[in-house]
Coordinates of C-alpha atoms and ligand atoms in Angstrom, one line a residue:
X1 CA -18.1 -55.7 -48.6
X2 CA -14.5 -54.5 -47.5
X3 CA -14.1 -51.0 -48.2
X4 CA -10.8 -49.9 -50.2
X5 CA -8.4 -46.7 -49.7
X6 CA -10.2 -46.3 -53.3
X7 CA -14.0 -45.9 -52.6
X8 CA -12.8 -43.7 -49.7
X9 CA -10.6 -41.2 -51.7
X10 CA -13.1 -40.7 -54.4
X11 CA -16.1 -40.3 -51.8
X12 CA -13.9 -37.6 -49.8
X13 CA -13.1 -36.2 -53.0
X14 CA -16.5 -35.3 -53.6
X15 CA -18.4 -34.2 -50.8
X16 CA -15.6 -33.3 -48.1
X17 CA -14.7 -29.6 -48.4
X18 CA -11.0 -29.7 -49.0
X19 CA -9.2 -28.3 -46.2
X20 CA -6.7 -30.8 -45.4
X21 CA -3.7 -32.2 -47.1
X22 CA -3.8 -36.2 -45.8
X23 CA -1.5 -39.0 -46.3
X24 CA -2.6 -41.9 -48.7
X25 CA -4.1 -44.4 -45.8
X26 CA -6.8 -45.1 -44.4
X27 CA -7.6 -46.7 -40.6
X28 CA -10.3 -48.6 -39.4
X29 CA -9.1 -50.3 -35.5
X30 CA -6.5 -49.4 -33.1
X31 CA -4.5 -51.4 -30.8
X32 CA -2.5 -49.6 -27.9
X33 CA 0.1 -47.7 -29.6
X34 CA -0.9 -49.8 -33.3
X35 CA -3.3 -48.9 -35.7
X36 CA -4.4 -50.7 -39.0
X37 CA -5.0 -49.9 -41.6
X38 CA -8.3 -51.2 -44.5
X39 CA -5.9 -53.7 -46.0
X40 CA -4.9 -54.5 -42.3
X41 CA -1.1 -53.4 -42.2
X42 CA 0.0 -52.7 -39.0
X43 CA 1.6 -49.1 -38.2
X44 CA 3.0 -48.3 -35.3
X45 CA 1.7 -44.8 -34.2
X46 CA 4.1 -41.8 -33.2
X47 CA 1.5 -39.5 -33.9
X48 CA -1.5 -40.5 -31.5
X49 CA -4.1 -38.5 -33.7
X50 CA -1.4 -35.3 -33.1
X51 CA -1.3 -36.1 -29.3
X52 CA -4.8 -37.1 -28.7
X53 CA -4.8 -40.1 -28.3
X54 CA -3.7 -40.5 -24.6
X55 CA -3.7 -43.9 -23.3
X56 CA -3.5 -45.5 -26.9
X57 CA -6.0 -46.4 -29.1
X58 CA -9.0 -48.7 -27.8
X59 CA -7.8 -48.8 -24.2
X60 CA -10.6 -51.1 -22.1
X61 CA -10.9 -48.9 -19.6
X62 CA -11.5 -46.3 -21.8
X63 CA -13.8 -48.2 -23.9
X64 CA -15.8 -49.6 -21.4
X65 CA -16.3 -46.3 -19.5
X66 CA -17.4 -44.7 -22.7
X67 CA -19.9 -47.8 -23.6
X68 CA -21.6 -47.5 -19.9
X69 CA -22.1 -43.7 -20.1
X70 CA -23.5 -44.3 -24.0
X71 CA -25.5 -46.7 -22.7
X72 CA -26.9 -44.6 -19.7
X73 CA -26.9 -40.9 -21.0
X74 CA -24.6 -39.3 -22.9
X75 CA -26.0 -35.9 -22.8
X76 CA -28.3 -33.2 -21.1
X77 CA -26.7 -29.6 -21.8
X78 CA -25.9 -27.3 -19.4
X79 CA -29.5 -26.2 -18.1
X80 CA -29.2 -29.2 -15.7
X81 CA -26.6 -30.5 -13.6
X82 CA -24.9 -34.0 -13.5
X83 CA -23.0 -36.6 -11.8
X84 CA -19.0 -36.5 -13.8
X85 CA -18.3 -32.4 -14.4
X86 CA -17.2 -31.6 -10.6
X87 CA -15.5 -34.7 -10.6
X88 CA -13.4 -33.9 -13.9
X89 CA -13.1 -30.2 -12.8
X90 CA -11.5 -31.5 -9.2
X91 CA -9.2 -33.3 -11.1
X92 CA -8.0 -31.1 -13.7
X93 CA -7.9 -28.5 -11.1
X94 CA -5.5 -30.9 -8.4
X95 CA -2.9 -31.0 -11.3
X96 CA -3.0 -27.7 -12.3
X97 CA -3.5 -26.0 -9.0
X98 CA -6.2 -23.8 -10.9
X99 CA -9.3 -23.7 -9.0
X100 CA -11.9 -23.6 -11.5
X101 CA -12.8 -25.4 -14.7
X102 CA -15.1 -24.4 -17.8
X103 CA -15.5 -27.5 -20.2
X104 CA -15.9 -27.0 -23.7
X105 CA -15.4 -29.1 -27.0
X106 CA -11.7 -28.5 -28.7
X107 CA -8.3 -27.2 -27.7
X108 CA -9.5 -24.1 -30.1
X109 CA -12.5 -23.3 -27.9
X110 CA -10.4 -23.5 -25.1
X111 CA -8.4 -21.0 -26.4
X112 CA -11.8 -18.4 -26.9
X113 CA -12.8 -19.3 -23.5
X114 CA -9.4 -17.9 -21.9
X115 CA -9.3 -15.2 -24.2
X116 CA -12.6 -14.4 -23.5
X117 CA -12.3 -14.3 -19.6
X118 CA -9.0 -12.4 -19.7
X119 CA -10.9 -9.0 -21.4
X120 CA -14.1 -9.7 -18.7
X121 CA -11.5 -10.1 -16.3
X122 CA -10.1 -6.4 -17.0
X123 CA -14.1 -5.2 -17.8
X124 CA -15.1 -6.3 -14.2
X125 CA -11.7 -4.6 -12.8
X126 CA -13.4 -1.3 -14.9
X127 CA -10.2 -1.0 -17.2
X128 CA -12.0 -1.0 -20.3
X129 CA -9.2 -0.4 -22.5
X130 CA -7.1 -3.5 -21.4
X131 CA -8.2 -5.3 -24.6
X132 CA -4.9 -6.5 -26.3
X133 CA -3.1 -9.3 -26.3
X134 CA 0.7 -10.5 -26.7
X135 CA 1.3 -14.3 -28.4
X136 CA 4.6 -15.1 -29.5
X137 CA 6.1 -15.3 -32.9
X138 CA 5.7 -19.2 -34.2
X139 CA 2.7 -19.5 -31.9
X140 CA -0.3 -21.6 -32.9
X141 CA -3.6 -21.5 -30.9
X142 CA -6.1 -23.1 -33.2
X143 CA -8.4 -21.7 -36.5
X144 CA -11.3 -20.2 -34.5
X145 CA -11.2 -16.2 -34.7
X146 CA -9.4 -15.4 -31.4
X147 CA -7.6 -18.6 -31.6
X148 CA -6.6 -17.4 -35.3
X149 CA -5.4 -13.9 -33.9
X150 CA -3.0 -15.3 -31.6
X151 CA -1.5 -17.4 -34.2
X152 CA 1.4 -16.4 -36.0
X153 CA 1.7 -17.7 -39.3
X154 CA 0.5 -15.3 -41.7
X155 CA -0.6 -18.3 -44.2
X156 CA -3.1 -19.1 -41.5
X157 CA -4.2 -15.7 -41.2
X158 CA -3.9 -13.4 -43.9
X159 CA -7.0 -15.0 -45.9
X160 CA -9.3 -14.4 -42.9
X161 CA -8.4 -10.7 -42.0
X162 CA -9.4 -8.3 -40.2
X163 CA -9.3 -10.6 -37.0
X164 CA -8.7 -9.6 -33.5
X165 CA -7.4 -6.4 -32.6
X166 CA -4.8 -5.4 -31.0
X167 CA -2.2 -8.6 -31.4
X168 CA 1.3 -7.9 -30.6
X169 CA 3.4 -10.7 -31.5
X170 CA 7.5 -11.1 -29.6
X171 CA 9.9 -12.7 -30.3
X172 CA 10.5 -16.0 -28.0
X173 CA 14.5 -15.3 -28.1
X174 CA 14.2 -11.4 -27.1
X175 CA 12.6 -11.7 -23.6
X176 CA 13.6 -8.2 -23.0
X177 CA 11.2 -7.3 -26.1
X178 CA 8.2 -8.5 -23.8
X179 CA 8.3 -5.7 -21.4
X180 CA 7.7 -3.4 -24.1
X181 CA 4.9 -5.4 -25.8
X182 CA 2.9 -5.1 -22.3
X183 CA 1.8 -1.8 -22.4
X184 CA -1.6 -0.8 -20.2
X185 CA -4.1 -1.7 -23.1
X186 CA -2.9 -5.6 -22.5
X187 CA -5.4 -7.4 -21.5
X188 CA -3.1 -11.1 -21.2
X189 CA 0.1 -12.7 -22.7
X190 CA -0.8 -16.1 -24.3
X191 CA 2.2 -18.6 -25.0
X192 CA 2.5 -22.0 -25.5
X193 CA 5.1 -23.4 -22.5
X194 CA 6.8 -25.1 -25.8
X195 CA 5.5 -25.0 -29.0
X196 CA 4.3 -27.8 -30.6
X197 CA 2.9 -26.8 -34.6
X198 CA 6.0 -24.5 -34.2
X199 CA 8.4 -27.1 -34.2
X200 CA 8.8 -28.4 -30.7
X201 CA 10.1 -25.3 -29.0
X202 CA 10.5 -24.8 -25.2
X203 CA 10.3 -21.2 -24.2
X204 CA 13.6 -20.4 -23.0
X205 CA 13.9 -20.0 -18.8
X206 CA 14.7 -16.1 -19.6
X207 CA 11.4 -15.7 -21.6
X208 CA 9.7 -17.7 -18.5
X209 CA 11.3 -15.5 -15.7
X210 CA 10.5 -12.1 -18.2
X211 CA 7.0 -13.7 -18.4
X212 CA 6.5 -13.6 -14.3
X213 CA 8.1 -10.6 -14.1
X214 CA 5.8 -8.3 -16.2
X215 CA 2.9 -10.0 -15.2
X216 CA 3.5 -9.1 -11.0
X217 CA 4.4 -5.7 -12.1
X218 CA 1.8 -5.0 -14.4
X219 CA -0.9 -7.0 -13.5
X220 CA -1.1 -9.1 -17.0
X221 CA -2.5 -11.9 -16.9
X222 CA -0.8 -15.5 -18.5
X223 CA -2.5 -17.4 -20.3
X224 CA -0.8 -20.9 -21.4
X225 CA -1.5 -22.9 -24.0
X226 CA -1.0 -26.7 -22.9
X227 CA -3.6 -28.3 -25.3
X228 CA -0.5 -29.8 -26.8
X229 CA 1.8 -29.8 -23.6
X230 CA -0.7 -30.4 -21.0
X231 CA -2.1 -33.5 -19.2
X232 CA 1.5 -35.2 -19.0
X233 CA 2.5 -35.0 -22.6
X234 CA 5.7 -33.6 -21.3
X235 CA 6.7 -35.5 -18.2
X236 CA 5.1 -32.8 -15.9
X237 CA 1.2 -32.8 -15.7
X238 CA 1.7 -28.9 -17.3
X239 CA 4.8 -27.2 -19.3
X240 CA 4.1 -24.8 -17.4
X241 CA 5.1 -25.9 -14.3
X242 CA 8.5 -27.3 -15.5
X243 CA 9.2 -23.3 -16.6
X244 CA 8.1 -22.0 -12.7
X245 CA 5.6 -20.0 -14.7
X246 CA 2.4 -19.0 -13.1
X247 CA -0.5 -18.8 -15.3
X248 CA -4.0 -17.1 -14.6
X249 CA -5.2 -19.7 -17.2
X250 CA -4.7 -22.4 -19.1
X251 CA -6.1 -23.7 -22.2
X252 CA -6.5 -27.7 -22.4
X253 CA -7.5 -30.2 -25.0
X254 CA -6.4 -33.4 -27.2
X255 CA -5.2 -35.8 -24.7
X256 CA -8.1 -34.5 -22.1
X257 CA -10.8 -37.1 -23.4
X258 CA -8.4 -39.8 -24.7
X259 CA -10.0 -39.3 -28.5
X260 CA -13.6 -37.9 -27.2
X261 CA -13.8 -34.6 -28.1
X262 CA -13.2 -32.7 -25.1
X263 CA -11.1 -28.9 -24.3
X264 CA -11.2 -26.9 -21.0
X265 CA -10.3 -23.8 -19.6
X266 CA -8.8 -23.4 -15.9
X267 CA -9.1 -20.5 -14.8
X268 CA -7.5 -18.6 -11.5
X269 CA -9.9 -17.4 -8.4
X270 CA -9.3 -13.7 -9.0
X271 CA -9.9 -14.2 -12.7
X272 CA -13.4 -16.8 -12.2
X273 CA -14.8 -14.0 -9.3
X274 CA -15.2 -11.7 -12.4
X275 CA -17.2 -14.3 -14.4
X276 CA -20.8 -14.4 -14.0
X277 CA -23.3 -16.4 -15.5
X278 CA -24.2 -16.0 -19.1
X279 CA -20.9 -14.3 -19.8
X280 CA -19.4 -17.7 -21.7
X281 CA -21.2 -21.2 -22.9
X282 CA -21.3 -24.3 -24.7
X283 CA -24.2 -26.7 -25.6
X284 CA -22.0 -29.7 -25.6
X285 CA -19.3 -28.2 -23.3
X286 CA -18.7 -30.7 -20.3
X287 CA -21.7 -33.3 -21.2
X288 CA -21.7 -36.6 -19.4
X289 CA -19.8 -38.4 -22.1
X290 CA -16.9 -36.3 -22.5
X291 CA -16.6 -35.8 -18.3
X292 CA -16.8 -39.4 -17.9
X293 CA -13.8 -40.0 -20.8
X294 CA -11.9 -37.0 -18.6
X295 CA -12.3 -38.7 -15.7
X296 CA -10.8 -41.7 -16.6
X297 CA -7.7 -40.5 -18.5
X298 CA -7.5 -37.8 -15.6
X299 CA -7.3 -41.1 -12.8
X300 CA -4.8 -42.9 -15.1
X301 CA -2.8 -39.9 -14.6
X302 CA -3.4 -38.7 -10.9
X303 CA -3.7 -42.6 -9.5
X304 CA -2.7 -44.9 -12.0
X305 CA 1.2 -44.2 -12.4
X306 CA 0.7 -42.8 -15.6
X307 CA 2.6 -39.8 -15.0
X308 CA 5.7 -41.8 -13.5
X309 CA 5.4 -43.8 -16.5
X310 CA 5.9 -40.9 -19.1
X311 CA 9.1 -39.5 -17.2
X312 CA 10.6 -43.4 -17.3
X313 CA 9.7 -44.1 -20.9
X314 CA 10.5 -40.3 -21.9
X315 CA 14.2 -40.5 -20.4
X316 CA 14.5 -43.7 -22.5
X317 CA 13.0 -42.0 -26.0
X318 CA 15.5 -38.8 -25.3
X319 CA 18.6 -41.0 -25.4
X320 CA 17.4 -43.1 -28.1
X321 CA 16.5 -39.9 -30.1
X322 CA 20.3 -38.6 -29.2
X323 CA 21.3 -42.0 -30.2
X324 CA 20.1 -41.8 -33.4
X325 CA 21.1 -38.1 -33.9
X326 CA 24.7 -38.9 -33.5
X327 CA 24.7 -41.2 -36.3
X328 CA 22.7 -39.5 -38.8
X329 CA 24.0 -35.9 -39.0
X330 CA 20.8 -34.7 -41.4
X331 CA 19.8 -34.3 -37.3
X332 CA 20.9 -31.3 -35.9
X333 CA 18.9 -31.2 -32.8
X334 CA 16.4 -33.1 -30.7
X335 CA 14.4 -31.1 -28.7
X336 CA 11.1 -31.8 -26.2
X337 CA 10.1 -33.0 -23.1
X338 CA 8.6 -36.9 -22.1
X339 CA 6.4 -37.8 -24.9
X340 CA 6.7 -34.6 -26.8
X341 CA 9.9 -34.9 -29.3
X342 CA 11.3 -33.1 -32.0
X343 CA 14.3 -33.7 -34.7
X344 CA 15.2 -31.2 -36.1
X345 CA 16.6 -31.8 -40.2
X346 CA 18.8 -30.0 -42.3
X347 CA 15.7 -31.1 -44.9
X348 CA 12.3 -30.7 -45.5
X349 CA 11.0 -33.8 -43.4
X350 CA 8.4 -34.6 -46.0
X351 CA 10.5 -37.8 -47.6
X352 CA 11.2 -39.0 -43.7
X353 CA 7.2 -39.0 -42.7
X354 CA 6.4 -40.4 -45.7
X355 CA 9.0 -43.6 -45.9
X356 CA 8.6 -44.3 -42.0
X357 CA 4.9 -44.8 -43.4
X358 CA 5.7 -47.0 -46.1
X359 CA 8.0 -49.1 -43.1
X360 CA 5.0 -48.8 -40.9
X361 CA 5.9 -45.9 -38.6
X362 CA 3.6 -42.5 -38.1
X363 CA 5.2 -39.7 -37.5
X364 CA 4.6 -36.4 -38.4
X365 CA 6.1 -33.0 -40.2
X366 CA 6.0 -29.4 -38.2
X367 CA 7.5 -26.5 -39.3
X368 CA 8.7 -28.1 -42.7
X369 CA 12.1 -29.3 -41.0
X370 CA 11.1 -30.7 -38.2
X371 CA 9.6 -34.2 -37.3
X372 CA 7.6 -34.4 -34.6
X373 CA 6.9 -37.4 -32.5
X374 CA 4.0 -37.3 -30.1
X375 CA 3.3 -41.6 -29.4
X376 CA 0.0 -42.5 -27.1
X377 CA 1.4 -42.1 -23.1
X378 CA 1.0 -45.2 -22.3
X379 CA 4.0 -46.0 -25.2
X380 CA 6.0 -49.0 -23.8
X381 CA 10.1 -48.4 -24.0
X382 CA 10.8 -52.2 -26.2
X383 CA 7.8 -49.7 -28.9
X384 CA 10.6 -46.7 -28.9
X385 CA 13.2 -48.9 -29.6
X386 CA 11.2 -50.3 -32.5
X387 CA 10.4 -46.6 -33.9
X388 CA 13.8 -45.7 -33.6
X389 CA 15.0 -48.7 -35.0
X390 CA 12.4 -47.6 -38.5
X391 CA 13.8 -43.9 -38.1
X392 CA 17.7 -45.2 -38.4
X393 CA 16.5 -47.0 -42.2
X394 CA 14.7 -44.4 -43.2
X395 CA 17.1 -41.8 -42.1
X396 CA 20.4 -44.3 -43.7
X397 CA 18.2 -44.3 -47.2
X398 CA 17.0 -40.6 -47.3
X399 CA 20.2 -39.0 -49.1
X400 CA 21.8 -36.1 -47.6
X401 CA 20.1 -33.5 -49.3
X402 CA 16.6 -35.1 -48.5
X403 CA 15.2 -36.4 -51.4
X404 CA 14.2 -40.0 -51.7
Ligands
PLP501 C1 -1.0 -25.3 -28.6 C2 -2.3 -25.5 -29.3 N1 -3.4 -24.7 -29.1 C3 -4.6 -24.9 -29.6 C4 -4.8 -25.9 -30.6 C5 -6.1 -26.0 -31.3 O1 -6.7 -27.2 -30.9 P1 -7.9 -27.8 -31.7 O2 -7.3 -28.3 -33.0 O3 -8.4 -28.9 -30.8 O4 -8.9 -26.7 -31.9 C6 -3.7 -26.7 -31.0 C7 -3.9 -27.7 -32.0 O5 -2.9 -28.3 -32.5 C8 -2.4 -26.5 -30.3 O6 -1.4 -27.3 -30.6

């Protein structure tokens, strides 16, 4: 019997705890950059399960590589070794430069992990008080506690207080603020390279350069965020890099297991000599399914020309994006890097996401003004010019003052 958006709305209703709002559609099978949807309409998917979804949705490789390991052994814990986690932690660690690798589950818990090794990085050094932390306002770094107290909205957090203490928050266009944030209770700064649930926002290269420069003279250590901007999302395997910034650590996640649930922490030689065992853990963290689903999207990256293909195809989206800006002046800026795009409205984007839906188009709302676009990496350019195409029609019948 076929199941109906119906049947699944009243089930959810039911017996899912409410905590998201979702759009009216439900998908069943994925194609590449297309999924479908029960009654079988095809949507073409700017979204990628918000930048998961790495190489598309049911790539073979993928597939096939996740079918053997099911078929073989999917998991052990960590009181044993096996065959893929070196081999993922290699990888991760040749585009990063970071030497080592803890695996965990979610971008959140990568998040924990860093936070977590920063203060035992200070413990070991025998400076106890270097607890705090310094985020940045319109940071977001997941729901988990830590995660949570490095976030910045104060929806997100005010409900769930007291959380981790001490939290100074700086503003991302005062870089000259940041030297006094980091006083000698910091333990680590933690920014996103560009923020992604904020709205698409690169740090600026002064907030970079003030970044480096507290951290050699005080000794703070960076941690980035790329679970949204890492693993060639931008054009550069890490945000970082495209800054010059030089993080002790950096958070991964989404796009690492092409949909498997996967999140890692990379983590600097002076920071991993102060880790010893038992200080951090995971029961699923790194099992053989979610190394073997790293390993592949990780080789599509490193060997398969995936990279070169995100700088080609992102250079293509950027002018197509500025393209469409110039004729629809409810745009007032594109920002982003590669695969990671955002318009920014004079409007809430609400009546834009939800119209490109009804035309067959996912995208997404951040930061109530902004549409975000995050398509699968492996996006060919004729699918950008087919989005953009939907996002001219829906942008010519969304009036000016953005209601439809
Ligand atoms: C920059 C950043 N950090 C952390 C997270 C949390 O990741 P997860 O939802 O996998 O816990 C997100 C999720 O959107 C994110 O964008």
């Amino acid at each position: 019997m076929k199941v109906t958006l119906d049947d699944i709305l009243a089930g959810e209703s039911r017996h899912v705890l409410q905590t998201y709002r979702r759009q009216p559609v439900a998908f069943v099978r994925g194609a590449g950059a297309h999924l479908f949807d029960v009654d079988g309409r095809d949507y073409l998917d700017f979204v990628s399960g918000i930048g998961v979804a790495s190489l598309g949705h049911a790539h073979p490789g993928l597939a096939a590589a996740i079918a053997e390991q099911a078929a073989t052994l999917l998991h052990t814990s960590n009181l044993y070794y096996h065959p893929f986690q070196a081999d993922a932690a290699s990888r991760l660690s040749q585009l990063s430069g970071l030497p080592r690798v803890f695996f965990c589950n979610s971008g959140a818990e990568a998040v924990e992990a860093c936070l977590k090794f920063a203060r035992r990085y200070w413990h070991t050094q025998g400076a106890k008080g270097r607890v705090g932390f310094v985020a940045i306002e319109g940071g977001f770094s997941g729901r988990t506690f830590g995660a949570l107290s490095v976030t910045h909205d104060a929806n997100y957090r005010a409900p769930f207080a007291p959380l981790l203490e001490p939290v100074t928050f700086v503003d991302p266009r005062a870089p000259e603020a940041l030297a006094s944030a980091v006083t000698d209770r910091t333990a680590a700064i933690i920014a996103e390279p560009m923020q992604g649930e904020g709205g698409i926002r690169p740090l600026s290269r002064e907030f970079a350069d003030a970044i480096n420069e507290v951290c050699t003279r005080t000794g703070t250590l960076y941690i980035a965020d790329e679970v949204q901007t890492g693993l060639g999302r931008t054009g550069y395997p890490f945000y970082s890099q495209a800054l010059g910034l030089r993080p002790d650590l950096i958070s991964v996640g989404k796009a690492l297991g092409g949909g498997v649930p996967m999140g890692a922490a990379l983590v600097s030689e002076r920071v991993a000599q102060a880790i010893a065992p038992g200080d951090h853990g995971s029961t699923y963290g790194g099992n053989l399914l979610g190394t073997r689903a790293a390993s592949f999207v990780l080789d599509q990256l490193l060997n398969q020309g995936l990279l070169e293909h995100i700088q080609d195809v992102g250079a293509h989206f950027e002018r197509r994006l500025r393209a469409l800006a110039l004729r629809h002046p409810a745009i007032t800026e594109v920002r982003g890097a590669g695969l990671m795009r955002g318009l920014q409205l004079v409007y809430d984007a609400k009546p834009i996401v939800d119209l490109a839906r009804e035309r067959g188009l996912l995208v997404n709302r951040t930061d109530e003004k902004v549409v975000r676009l995050l398509p699968p990496l492996t996006i060919e350019a004729a699918e950008i010019d087919r989005a953009t195409d939907i996002l001219d029609g829906v942008f010519a019948a969304v009036p000016a003052e953005g209601q439809v």
